[in-house]
XYZ file of C-alpha atoms in Angstrom:
281
model
C -41.427 22.713 -18.880
C -40.440 22.469 -15.190
C -36.735 22.289 -14.502
C -35.352 19.322 -12.554
C -33.478 20.425 -9.465
C -30.331 18.903 -7.928
C -30.747 15.188 -7.335
C -34.149 15.157 -9.055
C -34.907 12.959 -12.075
C -35.971 14.697 -15.305
C -39.687 15.202 -15.820
C -41.512 12.075 -16.957
C -41.801 11.870 -20.699
C -38.575 13.770 -21.467
C -36.462 12.074 -24.139
C -33.620 9.850 -22.919
C -30.407 11.834 -22.394
C -27.779 9.192 -21.547
C -26.532 10.228 -18.117
C -26.589 6.600 -17.034
C -23.718 5.821 -19.425
C -21.230 7.758 -17.290
C -20.460 4.718 -15.163
C -19.680 2.610 -18.217
C -17.582 5.420 -19.714
C -15.545 5.583 -16.512
C -15.113 1.812 -16.457
C -13.914 1.609 -20.050
C -11.507 4.505 -19.603
C -10.045 2.880 -16.472
C -9.615 -0.454 -18.271
C -7.795 1.187 -21.176
C -5.543 3.214 -18.904
C -4.990 0.557 -16.279
C -4.341 1.229 -12.600
C -1.078 2.301 -10.998
C -0.072 1.053 -7.568
C 3.192 1.941 -5.813
C 4.372 -0.234 -2.929
C 7.257 0.672 -0.616
C 8.424 -2.327 1.432
C 10.390 -1.311 4.537
C 12.226 -3.786 6.750
C 15.611 -5.224 7.559
C 17.272 -7.860 5.386
C 16.210 -11.435 5.898
C 12.567 -10.728 6.716
C 11.418 -11.994 3.334
C 10.336 -8.743 1.693
C 10.738 -10.123 -1.830
C 8.818 -13.277 -0.922
C 6.137 -11.120 0.693
C 5.567 -9.135 -2.512
C 5.589 -12.198 -4.755
C 3.144 -13.959 -2.445
C 0.881 -10.915 -2.324
C 0.421 -10.860 -6.090
C 0.927 -14.604 -6.691
C 3.487 -13.729 -9.330
C 7.197 -13.148 -9.697
C 7.386 -9.385 -9.595
C 10.167 -8.799 -12.089
C 11.657 -6.417 -14.605
C 10.900 -7.377 -18.192
C 14.025 -8.025 -20.230
C 14.013 -9.258 -23.828
C 10.703 -10.972 -23.317
C 11.921 -12.826 -20.235
C 11.333 -12.324 -16.539
C 14.157 -11.264 -14.277
C 13.888 -12.175 -10.579
C 13.423 -9.418 -8.026
C 16.935 -8.037 -7.309
C 18.600 -9.087 -4.070
C 18.456 -6.392 -1.397
C 21.998 -5.076 -1.761
C 21.281 -1.728 -3.414
C 18.322 0.584 -3.766
C 16.313 -0.349 -6.838
C 12.779 0.252 -8.007
C 11.181 -2.619 -9.881
C 8.219 -2.069 -12.199
C 5.910 -4.722 -13.578
C 2.559 -4.968 -15.310
C 0.058 -7.537 -14.050
C -3.258 -8.437 -15.648
C -6.293 -10.275 -14.287
C -9.781 -10.494 -15.721
C -8.998 -7.823 -18.305
C -7.803 -5.339 -15.656
C -4.191 -4.164 -15.903
C -2.228 -3.128 -12.825
C 0.991 -1.159 -13.303
C 2.935 -2.104 -10.195
C 6.046 -0.399 -8.845
C 7.947 -1.922 -5.924
C 10.587 0.001 -3.946
C 12.766 -1.950 -1.522
C 14.807 -0.788 1.503
C 18.080 -2.750 1.453
C 20.111 -2.843 4.639
C 17.386 -1.214 6.725
C 18.210 -1.701 10.419
C 20.796 -4.407 9.786
C 23.020 -3.083 12.585
C 20.209 -2.430 15.064
C 18.588 -5.032 17.286
C 14.892 -5.003 16.375
C 14.022 -8.163 18.285
C 10.824 -7.967 20.364
C 10.464 -4.181 20.081
C 9.701 -1.311 17.744
C 13.238 0.136 17.593
C 14.140 3.835 17.587
C 14.970 3.497 13.896
C 11.526 2.027 13.177
C 9.879 4.860 15.104
C 11.897 7.561 13.352
C 11.208 6.139 9.890
C 7.490 5.570 10.506
C 7.041 9.074 11.907
C 8.370 10.408 8.629
C 6.612 7.947 6.371
C 3.113 8.426 7.763
C 3.155 11.992 6.443
C 3.847 10.983 2.848
C 2.453 7.452 2.416
C -0.219 5.129 3.767
C 1.464 3.023 6.468
C 0.349 -0.589 6.952
C 2.370 -2.307 9.729
C 3.196 -5.991 9.244
C 4.770 -8.643 11.492
C 6.813 -10.906 9.205
C 7.406 -14.643 9.683
C 4.490 -14.925 12.093
C 4.900 -18.710 12.187
C 7.983 -18.258 14.390
C 5.717 -17.021 17.213
C 3.189 -18.895 19.309
C -0.360 -17.538 19.303
C 0.224 -16.029 22.761
C 3.522 -14.442 21.698
C 1.901 -13.116 18.540
C -0.951 -11.468 20.461
C 1.436 -9.902 22.986
C 3.775 -8.669 20.225
C 0.898 -7.071 18.322
C -0.286 -5.343 21.490
C 3.195 -3.912 22.141
C 3.425 -2.611 18.590
C -0.029 -1.002 18.810
C 1.015 0.685 22.057
C 4.254 1.961 20.496
C 2.419 3.301 17.450
C -0.029 5.133 19.728
C 2.679 6.456 22.086
C 4.639 7.925 19.172
C 1.539 9.265 17.361
C 2.256 7.218 14.239
C -0.774 7.148 11.956
C -1.550 3.889 10.192
C -3.993 3.080 7.421
C -6.986 3.173 7.374
C -7.195 6.594 9.025
C -10.384 7.107 10.994
C -10.430 10.868 10.426
C -10.888 10.483 6.656
C -13.211 7.480 6.399
C -16.814 7.506 5.202
C -19.441 6.462 7.718
C -20.343 3.477 5.529
C -16.761 2.218 5.746
C -16.378 2.691 9.504
C -17.446 -0.804 10.666
C -15.114 -2.609 8.226
C -12.217 -0.234 8.930
C -12.643 -0.746 12.657
C -12.194 -4.504 12.176
C -9.024 -3.856 10.174
C -7.560 -1.522 12.817
C -8.263 -4.087 15.535
C -6.245 -6.680 13.602
C -3.224 -4.417 12.929
C -0.365 -5.068 12.686
C -0.991 -7.915 10.281
C 0.947 -11.025 11.380
C 1.759 -12.760 8.095
C 3.505 -15.736 6.581
C 4.801 -15.497 3.024
C 5.697 -18.320 0.645
C 5.821 -18.888 -3.103
C 5.965 -22.682 -2.704
C 2.872 -24.707 -3.601
C 2.028 -27.876 -1.669
C -0.585 -30.465 -2.590
C -2.742 -31.505 0.358
C -5.635 -33.928 -0.216
C -5.637 -33.070 -3.903
C -5.708 -29.309 -3.266
C -2.786 -26.977 -4.019
C -1.909 -24.579 -1.212
C 0.725 -21.885 -0.690
C 2.571 -22.527 2.527
C 5.666 -23.096 4.636
C 6.357 -26.643 5.792
C 7.814 -27.306 9.228
C 8.504 -30.404 11.297
C 5.028 -30.274 12.806
C 3.032 -29.514 9.683
C 2.187 -26.993 6.980
C 1.537 -23.311 7.673
C -0.955 -22.242 5.023
C -0.419 -18.710 3.756
C -4.085 -18.101 2.945
C -5.606 -19.876 5.946
C -7.065 -17.162 8.201
C -6.737 -19.388 11.247
C -2.969 -19.677 10.637
C -2.055 -16.025 10.004
C -3.362 -12.644 8.771
C -2.079 -12.777 5.185
C -5.529 -13.288 3.629
C -6.964 -10.407 5.690
C -4.107 -8.156 4.585
C -4.406 -9.094 0.909
C -8.176 -8.532 0.981
C -7.612 -5.024 2.316
C -4.713 -4.065 0.056
C -6.214 -5.414 -3.167
C -9.849 -6.490 -2.972
C -11.472 -3.807 -0.813
C -9.170 -0.792 -0.305
C -6.761 -0.553 -3.255
C -8.743 2.199 -4.990
C -8.935 4.141 -1.723
C -5.187 3.689 -1.182
C -4.520 5.066 -4.659
C -6.970 7.935 -4.181
C -5.766 8.948 -0.733
C -2.168 8.956 -1.944
C -3.054 11.356 -4.751
C -5.560 13.508 -2.880
C -3.823 13.839 0.489
C -0.217 12.736 0.552
C 0.793 14.080 -2.859
C -1.106 17.328 -2.380
C 0.522 17.857 1.033
C 3.924 17.193 -0.550
C 3.107 19.530 -3.456
C 2.026 22.359 -1.151
C 5.166 21.983 0.949
C 7.363 22.098 -2.153
C 5.518 25.100 -3.549
C 5.856 26.889 -0.218
C 9.598 26.209 -0.106
C 10.146 27.208 -3.721
C 7.985 30.321 -3.366
C 10.004 31.506 -0.364
C 13.227 30.877 -2.261
C 11.986 32.622 -5.421
C 10.785 35.675 -3.486
C 14.327 36.197 -2.262
C 15.646 35.841 -5.791
C 13.002 38.219 -7.192
C 14.050 40.802 -4.640
C 17.508 40.371 -6.080
C 16.125 40.985 -9.591
C 16.782 37.382 -10.767
C 13.537 36.034 -12.227
C 14.883 33.732 -14.917
C 13.797 30.520 -13.177
C 10.300 31.350 -11.969
C 8.952 28.654 -14.314
C 10.336 26.075 -11.870
C 7.181 26.650 -9.829
C 5.280 24.811 -12.528
C 3.754 21.570 -11.187
C 5.681 19.530 -13.740
C 8.968 20.747 -12.245
C 8.096 19.874 -8.628
């Protein structure tokens, strides 16, 4: 019987094997295991980081305690908050890390400060960076456009890489990713308050002149950002973190530990060579 080559279907008439069940196997395994997503929110106090996260997931991201929900801690000390969210039978294990006090004593108004630059230059090597302009409703459309342009120029001048990275994208994803890059940084408005307008409930921030709708794409970029982070690119964000950022971190740690252990081995001390094990990194 002829042998099927790579990418070639088995010869007609051969009994069913079951290769087509792999997709369903993968789906079921993923549903049982759930997905893990880690989000680091960087910004000075008062920008609404907690509101931003709660708006993003339309839930109070909280630590479970005796069957009750505990509000996201105020940004006075470094804390990591974990939560489990479920939608349509899919479980998301979410971990939020906040940056309390970031830049509180530095004037960040109308610029990308030296602190922002320094932090982003370090972060883009270990995480996927998605720049966001908070409280976009405090800017006019003209001010918003000019501010975004200044930030894009600063990111380019300081060689800060932001997600999605063009060098790693598939050709099929290029058109959509180009649209995302053109919109960066996302100018967003966050709110956990629901308002009823003409019988329809909307998330928004009310001002003297009207209601700024969080999910209205003509009001701000929140819907575009959420679509990217959750609906279209979350799996890629998770994969790129594991395949690139973690592996780069792991290689750097191994290199450092190997250099250190070589010196110790030369000194005849080999008791702790097991520290090179991946589980100890």
